[in-house]
PDB file of C-alpha atoms and ligand atoms in Angstrom:
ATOM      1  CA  UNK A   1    -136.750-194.586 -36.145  1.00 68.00           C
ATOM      2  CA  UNK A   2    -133.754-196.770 -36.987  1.00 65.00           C
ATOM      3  CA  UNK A   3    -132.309-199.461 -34.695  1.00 68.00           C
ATOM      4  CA  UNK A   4    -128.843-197.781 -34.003  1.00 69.00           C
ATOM      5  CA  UNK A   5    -128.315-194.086 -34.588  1.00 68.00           C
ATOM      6  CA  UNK A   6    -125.661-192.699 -34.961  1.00 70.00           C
ATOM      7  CA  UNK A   7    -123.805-190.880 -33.117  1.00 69.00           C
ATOM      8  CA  UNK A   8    -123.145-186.516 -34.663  1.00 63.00           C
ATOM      9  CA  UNK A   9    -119.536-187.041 -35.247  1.00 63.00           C
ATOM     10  CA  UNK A  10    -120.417-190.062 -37.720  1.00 67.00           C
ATOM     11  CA  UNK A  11    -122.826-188.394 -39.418  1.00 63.00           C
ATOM     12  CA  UNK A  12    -121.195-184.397 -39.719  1.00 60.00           C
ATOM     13  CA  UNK A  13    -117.812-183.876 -41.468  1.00 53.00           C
ATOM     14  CA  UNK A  14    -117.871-180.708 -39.937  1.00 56.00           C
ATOM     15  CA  UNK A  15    -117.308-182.137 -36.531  1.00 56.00           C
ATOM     16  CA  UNK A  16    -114.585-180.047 -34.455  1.00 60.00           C
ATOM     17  CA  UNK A  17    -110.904-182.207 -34.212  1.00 59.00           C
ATOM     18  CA  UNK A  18    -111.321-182.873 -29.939  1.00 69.00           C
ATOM     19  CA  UNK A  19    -108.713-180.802 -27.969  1.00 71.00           C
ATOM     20  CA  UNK A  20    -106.602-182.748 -25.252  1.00 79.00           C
ATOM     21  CA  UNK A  21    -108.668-182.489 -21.542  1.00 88.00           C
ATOM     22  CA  UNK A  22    -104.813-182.137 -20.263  1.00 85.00           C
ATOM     23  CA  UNK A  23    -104.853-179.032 -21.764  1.00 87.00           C
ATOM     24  CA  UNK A  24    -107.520-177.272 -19.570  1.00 93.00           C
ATOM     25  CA  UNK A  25    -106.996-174.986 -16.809  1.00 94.00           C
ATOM     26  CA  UNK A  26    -106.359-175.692 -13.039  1.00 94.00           C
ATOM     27  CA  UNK A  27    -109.219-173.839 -11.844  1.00 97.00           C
ATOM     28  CA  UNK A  28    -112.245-175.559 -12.819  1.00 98.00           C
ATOM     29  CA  UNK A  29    -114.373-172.481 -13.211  1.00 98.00           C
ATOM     30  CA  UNK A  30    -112.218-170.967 -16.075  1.00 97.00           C
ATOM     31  CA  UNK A  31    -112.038-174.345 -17.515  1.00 97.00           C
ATOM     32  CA  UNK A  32    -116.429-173.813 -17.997  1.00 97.00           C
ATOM     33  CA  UNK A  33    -115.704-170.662 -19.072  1.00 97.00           C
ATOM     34  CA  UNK A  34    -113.399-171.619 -21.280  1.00 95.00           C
ATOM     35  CA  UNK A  35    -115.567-174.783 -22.847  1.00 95.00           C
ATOM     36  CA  UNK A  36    -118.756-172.499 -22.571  1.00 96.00           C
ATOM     37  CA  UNK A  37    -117.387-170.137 -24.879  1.00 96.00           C
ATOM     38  CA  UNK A  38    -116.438-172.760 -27.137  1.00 94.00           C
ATOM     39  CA  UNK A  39    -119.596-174.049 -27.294  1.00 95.00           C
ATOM     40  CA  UNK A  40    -121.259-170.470 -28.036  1.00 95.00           C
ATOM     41  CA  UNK A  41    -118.442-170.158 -30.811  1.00 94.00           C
ATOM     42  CA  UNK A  42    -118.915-173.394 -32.556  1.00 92.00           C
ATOM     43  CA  UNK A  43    -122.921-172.576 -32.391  1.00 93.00           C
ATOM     44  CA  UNK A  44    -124.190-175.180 -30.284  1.00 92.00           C
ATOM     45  CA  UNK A  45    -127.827-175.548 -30.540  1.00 93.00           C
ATOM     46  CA  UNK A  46    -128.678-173.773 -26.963  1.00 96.00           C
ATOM     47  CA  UNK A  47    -125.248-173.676 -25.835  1.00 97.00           C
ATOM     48  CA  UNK A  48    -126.797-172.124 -22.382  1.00 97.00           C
ATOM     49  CA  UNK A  49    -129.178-175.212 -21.894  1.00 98.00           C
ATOM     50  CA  UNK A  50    -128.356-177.718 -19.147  1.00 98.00           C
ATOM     51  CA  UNK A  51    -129.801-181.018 -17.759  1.00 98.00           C
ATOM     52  CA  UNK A  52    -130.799-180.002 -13.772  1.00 98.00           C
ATOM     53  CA  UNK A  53    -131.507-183.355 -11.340  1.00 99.00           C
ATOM     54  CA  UNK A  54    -133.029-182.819  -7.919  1.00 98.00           C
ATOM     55  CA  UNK A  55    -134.286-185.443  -5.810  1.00 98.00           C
ATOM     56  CA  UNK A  56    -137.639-185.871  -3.690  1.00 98.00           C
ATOM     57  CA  UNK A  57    -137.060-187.028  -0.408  1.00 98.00           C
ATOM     58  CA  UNK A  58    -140.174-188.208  -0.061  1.00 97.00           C
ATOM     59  CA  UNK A  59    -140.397-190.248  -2.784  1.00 98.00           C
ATOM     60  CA  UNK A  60    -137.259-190.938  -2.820  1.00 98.00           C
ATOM     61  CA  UNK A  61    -136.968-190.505  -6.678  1.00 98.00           C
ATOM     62  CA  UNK A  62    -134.540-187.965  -8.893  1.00 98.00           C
ATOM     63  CA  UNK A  63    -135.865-186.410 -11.785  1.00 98.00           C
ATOM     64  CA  UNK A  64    -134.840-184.545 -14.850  1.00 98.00           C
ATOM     65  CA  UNK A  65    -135.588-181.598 -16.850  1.00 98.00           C
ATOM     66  CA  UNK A  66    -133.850-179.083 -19.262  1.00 98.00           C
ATOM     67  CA  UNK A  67    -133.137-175.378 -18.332  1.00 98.00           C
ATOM     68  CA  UNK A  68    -131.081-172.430 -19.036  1.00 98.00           C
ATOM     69  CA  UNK A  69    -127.936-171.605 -17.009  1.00 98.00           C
ATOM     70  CA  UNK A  70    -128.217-167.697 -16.867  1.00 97.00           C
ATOM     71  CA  UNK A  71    -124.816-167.064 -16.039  1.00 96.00           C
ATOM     72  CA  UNK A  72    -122.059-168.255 -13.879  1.00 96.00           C
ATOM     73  CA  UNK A  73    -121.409-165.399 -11.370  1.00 93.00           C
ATOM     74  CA  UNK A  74    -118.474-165.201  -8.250  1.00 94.00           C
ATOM     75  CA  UNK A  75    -118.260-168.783  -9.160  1.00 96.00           C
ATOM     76  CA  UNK A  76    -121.951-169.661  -8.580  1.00 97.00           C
ATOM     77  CA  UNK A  77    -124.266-171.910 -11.600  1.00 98.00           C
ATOM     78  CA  UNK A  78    -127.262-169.293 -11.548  1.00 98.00           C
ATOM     79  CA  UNK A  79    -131.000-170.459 -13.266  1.00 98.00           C
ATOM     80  CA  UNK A  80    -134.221-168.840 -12.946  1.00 98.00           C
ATOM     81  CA  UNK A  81    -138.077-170.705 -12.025  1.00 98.00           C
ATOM     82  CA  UNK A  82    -140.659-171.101 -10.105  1.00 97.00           C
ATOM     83  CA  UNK A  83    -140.672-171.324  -6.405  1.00 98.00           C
ATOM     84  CA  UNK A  84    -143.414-173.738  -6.556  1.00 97.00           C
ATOM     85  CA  UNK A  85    -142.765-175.588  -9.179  1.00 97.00           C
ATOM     86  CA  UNK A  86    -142.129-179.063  -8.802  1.00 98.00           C
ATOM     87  CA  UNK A  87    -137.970-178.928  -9.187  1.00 98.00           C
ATOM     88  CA  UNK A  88    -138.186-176.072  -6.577  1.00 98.00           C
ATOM     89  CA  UNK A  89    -139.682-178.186  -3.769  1.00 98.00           C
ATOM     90  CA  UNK A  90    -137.369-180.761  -4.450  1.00 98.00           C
ATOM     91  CA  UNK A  91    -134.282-177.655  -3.801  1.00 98.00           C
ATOM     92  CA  UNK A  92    -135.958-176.597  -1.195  1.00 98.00           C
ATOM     93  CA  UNK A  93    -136.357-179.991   0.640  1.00 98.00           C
ATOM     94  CA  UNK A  94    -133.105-181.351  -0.715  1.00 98.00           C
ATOM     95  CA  UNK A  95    -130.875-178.904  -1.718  1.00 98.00           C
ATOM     96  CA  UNK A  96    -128.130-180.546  -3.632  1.00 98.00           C
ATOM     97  CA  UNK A  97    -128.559-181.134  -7.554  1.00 98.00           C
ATOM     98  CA  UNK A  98    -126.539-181.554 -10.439  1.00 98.00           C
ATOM     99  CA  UNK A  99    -126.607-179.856 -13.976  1.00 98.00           C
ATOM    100  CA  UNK A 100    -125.267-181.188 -16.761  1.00 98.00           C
ATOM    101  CA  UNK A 101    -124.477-179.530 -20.408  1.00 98.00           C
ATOM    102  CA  UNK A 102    -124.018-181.198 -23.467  1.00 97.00           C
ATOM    103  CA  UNK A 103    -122.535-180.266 -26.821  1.00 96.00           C
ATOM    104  CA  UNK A 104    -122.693-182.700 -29.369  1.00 94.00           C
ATOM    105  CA  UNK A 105    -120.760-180.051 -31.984  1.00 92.00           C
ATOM    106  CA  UNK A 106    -117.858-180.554 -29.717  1.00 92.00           C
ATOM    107  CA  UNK A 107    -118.439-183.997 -27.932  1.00 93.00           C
ATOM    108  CA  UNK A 108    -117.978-182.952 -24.209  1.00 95.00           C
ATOM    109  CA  UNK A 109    -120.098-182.945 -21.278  1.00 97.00           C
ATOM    110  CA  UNK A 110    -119.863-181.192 -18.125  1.00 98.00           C
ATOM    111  CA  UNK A 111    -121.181-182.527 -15.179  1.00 98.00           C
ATOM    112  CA  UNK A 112    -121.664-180.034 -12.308  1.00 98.00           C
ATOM    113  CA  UNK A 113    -122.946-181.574  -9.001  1.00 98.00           C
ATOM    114  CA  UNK A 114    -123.662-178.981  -5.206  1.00 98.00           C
ATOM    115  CA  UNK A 115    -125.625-177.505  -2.854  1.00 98.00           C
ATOM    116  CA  UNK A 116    -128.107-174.839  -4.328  1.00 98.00           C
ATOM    117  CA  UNK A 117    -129.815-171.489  -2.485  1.00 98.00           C
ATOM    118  CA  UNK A 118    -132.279-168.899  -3.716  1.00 98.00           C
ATOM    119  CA  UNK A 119    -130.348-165.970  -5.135  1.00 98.00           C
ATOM    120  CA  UNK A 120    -131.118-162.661  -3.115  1.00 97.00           C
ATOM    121  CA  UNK A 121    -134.487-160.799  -4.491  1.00 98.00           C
ATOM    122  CA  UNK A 122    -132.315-158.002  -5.152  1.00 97.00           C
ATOM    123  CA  UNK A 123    -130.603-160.538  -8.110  1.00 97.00           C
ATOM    124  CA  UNK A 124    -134.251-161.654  -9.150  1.00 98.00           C
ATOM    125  CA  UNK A 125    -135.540-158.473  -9.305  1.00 98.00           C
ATOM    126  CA  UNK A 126    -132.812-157.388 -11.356  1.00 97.00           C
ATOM    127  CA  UNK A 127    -133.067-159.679 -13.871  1.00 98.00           C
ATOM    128  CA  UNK A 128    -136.312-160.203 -13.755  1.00 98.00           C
ATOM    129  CA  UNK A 129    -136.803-156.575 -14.838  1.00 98.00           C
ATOM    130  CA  UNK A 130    -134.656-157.273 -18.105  1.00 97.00           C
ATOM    131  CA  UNK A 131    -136.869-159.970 -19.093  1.00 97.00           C
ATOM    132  CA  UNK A 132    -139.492-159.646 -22.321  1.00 97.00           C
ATOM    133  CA  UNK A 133    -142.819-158.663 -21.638  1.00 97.00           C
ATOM    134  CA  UNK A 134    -144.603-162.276 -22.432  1.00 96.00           C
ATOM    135  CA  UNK A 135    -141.595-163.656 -20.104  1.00 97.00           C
ATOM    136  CA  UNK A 136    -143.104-161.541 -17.506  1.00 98.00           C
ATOM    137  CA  UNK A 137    -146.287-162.433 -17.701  1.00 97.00           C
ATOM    138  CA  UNK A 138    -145.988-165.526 -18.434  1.00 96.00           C
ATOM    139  CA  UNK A 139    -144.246-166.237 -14.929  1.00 96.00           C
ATOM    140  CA  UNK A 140    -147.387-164.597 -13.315  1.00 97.00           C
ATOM    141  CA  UNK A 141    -149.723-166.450 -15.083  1.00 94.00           C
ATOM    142  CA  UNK A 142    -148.163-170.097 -14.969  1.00 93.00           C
ATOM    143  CA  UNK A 143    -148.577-171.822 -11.835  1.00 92.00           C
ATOM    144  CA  UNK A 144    -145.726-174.416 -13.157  1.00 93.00           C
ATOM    145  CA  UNK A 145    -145.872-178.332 -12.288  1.00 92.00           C
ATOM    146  CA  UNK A 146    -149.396-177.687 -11.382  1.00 92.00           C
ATOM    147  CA  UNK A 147    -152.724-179.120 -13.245  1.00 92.00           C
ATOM    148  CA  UNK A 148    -154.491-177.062 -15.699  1.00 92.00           C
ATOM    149  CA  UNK A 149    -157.699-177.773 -17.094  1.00 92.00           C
ATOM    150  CA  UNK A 150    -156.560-176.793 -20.667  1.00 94.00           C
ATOM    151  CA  UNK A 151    -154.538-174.348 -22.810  1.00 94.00           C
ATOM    152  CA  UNK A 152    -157.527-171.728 -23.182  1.00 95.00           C
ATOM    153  CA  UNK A 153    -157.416-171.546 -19.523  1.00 93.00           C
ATOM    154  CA  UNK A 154    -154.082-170.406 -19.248  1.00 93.00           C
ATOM    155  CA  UNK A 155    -154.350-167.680 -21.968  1.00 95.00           C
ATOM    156  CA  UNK A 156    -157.621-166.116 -20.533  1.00 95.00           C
ATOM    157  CA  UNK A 157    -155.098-166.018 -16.805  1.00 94.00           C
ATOM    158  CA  UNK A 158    -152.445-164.235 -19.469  1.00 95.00           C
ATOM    159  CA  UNK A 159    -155.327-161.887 -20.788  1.00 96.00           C
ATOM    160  CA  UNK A 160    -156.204-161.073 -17.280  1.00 96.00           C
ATOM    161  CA  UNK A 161    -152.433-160.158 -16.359  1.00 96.00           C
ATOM    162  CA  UNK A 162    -151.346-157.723 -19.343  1.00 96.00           C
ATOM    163  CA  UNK A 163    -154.978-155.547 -18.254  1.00 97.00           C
ATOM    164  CA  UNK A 164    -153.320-155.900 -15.034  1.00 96.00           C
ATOM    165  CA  UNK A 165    -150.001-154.573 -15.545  1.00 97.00           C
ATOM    166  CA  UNK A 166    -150.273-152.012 -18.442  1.00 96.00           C
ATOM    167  CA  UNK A 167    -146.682-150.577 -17.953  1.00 96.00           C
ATOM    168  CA  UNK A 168    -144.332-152.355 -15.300  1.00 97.00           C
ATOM    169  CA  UNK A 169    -144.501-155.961 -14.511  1.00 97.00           C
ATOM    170  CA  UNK A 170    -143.253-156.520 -10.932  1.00 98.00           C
ATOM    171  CA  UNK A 171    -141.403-159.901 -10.227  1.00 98.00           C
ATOM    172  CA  UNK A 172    -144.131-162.234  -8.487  1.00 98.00           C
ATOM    173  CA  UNK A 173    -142.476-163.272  -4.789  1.00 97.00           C
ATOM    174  CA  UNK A 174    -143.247-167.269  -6.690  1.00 97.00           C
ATOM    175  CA  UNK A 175    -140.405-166.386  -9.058  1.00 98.00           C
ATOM    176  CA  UNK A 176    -136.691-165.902  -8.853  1.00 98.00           C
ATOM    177  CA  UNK A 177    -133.171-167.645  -9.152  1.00 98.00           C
ATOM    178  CA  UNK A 178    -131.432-170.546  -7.595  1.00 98.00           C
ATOM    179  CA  UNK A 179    -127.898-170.308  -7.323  1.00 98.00           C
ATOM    180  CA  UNK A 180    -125.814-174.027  -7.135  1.00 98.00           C
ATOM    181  CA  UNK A 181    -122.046-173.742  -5.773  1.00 98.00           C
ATOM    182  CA  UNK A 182    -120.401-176.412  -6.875  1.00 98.00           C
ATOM    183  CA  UNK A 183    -118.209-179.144  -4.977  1.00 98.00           C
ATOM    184  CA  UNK A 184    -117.820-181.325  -8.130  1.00 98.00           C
ATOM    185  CA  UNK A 185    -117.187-180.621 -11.508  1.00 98.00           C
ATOM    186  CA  UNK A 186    -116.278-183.277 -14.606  1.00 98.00           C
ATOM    187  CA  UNK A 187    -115.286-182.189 -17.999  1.00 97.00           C
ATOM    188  CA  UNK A 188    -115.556-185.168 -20.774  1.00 96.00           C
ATOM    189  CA  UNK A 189    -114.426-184.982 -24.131  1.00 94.00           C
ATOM    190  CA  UNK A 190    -115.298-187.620 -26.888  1.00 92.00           C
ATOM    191  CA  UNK A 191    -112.382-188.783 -29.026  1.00 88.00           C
ATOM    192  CA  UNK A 192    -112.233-189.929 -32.662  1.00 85.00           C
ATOM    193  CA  UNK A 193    -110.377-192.838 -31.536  1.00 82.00           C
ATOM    194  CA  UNK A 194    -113.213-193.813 -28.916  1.00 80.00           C
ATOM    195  CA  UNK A 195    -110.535-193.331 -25.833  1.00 87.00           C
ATOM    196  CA  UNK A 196    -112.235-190.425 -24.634  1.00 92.00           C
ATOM    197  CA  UNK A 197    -111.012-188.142 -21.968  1.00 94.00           C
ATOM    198  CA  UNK A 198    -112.356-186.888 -18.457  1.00 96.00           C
ATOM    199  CA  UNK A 199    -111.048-184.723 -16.072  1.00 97.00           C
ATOM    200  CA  UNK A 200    -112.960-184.248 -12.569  1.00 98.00           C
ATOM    201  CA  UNK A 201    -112.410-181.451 -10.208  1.00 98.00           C
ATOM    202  CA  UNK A 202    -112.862-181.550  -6.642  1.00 98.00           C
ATOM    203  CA  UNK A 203    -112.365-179.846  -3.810  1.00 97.00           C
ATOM    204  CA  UNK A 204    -110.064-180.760  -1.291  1.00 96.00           C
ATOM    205  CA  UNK A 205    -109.032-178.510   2.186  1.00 95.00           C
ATOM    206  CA  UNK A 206    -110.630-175.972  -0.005  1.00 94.00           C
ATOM    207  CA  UNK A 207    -108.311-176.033  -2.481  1.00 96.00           C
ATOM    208  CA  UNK A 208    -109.672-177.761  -6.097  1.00 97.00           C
ATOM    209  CA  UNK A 209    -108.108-180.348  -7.022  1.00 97.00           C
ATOM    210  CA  UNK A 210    -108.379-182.445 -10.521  1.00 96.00           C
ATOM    211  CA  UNK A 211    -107.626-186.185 -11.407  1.00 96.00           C
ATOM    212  CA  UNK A 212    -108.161-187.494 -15.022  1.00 95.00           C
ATOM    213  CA  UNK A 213    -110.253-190.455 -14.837  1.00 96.00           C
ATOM    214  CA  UNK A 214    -110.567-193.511 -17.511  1.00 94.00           C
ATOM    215  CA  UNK A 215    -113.123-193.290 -20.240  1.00 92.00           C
TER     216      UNK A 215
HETATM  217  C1  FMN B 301    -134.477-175.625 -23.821  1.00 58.83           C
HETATM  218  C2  FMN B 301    -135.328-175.519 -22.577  1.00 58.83           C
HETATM  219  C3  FMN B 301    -135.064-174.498 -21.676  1.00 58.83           C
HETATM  220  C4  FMN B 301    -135.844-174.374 -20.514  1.00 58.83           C
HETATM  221  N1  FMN B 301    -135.527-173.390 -19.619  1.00 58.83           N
HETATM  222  C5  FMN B 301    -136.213-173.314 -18.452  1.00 58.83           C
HETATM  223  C6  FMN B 301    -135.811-172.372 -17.450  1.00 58.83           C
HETATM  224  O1  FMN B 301    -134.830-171.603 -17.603  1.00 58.83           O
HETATM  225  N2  FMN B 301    -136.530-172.350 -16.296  1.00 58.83           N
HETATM  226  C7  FMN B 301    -137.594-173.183 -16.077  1.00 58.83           C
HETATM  227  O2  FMN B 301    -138.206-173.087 -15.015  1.00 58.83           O
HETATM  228  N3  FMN B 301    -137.967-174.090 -16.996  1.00 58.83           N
HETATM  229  C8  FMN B 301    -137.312-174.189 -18.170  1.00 58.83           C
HETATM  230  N4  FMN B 301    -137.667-175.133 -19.106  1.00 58.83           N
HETATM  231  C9  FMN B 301    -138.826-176.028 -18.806  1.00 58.83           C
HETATM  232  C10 FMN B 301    -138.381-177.177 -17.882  1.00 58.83           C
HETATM  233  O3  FMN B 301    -137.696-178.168 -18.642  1.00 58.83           O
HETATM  234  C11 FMN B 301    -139.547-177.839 -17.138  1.00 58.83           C
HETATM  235  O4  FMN B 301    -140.509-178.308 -18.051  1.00 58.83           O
HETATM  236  C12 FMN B 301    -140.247-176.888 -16.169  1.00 58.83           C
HETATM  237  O5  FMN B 301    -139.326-176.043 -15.512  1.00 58.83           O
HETATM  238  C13 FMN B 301    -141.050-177.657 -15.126  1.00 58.83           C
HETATM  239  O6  FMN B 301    -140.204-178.566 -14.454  1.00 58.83           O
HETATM  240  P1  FMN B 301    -140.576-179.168 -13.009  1.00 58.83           P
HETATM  241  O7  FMN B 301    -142.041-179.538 -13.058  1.00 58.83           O
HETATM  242  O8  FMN B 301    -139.689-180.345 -12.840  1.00 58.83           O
HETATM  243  O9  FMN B 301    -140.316-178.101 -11.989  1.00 58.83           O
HETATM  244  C14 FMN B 301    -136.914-175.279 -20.268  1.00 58.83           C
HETATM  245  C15 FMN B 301    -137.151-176.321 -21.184  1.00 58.83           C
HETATM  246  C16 FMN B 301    -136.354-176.434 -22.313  1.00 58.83           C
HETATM  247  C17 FMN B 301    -136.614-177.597 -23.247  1.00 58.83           C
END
């Protein structure tokens, strides 16, 4: 591994002339949509993937992991997991989180930070139902964040589950969305001349607000 790598702008010629951050719409919500659809357009790498941070109260200690953003719905950040996994107690004990995307294709960032709630089990249900097969079973038969004795083990559990469901596979109640409404977001673009841009929304009397901030 070198020393210094660089960065995907120095090393594509392909890379996207940045747009101005001024540009972007008042409400901060088309403004994702807006940069989302970019993303999907310029064929990001997992466009849909996002960083989600939730923090242990008892340990007092945030931590990190990658996820899909299933869709962005009434104005809601919307993912899918497991109730007991390990980012799911932290929710549920401390319900505030941020996500954060990142397209290197484009150089921006957003930064979403709020307060997240389980989606209704009419919503999972829904989507579970529109999930592939092995997705279903594989949320029955991982019990995620915990130990597991080794791989074989949890293919014999996945054996045991397609016998068990031969047609339908019902949502487990240990599966389902989380929905994060947002009180923050911040939209970064990377410029070829290094003075990148950022513009943060936030709400103020209700009302969103944005200021551009420096680099
Ligand atoms: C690209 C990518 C997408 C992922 N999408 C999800 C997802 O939508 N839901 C999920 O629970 N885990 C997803 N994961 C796995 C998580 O990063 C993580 O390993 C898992 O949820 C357990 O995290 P936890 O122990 O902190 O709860 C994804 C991982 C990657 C790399």
């Amino acid at each position: 591994m070198s020393k210094w790598l660089k960065s995907y702008r120095e090393n594509h010629a392909d890379f996207i002339q940045p747009a101005s951050i001024e540009k972007l719409p008042l409400d901060p919500f088309e403004a994702f949509t807006l940069w989302f659809d970019e993303a999907v357009q310029s064929m990001e790498l997992e466009a849909n993937a996002c960083v989600l941070s939730t923090y242990a109260p008892q340990s007092q200690q945030v931590s990190s992991r990658t996820l899909y953003l299933k869709e962005m719905l009434d104005q809601q950040f919307i993912f899918y997991t497991n109730y007991n996994s390990k980012k799911a107690k932290d929710l549920h004990a401390h319900p505030k989180a941020s996500l954060l995307f990142f397209w290197p294709k484009l150089m921006r960032q957003i930064r979403i930070e709020g307060s997240v709630i389980r989606v209704s089990e009419t919503i999972s249900d829904a989507y579970f139902a529109t999930r592939p097969r092995e997705s279903q079973l594989g949320a029955w038969a991982s019990q995620q964040s915990e130990k597991i004795q080794s791989r074989q083990k949890l293919l014999d559990q996945y054996k045991l589950l397609d016998a068990r469901f031969p047609d339908v596979v019902p949502r487990p109640a240990h599966w389902g969305g989380f929905s994060m409404t947002a009180n923050y977001l911040e939209f970064w673009q990377g410029q070829t001349s290094r003075l990148h841009e950022r513009r943060a929304y936030y709400l103020e009397k209700n009302i969103w607000q944005s200021k551009l901030l420096q680099p």
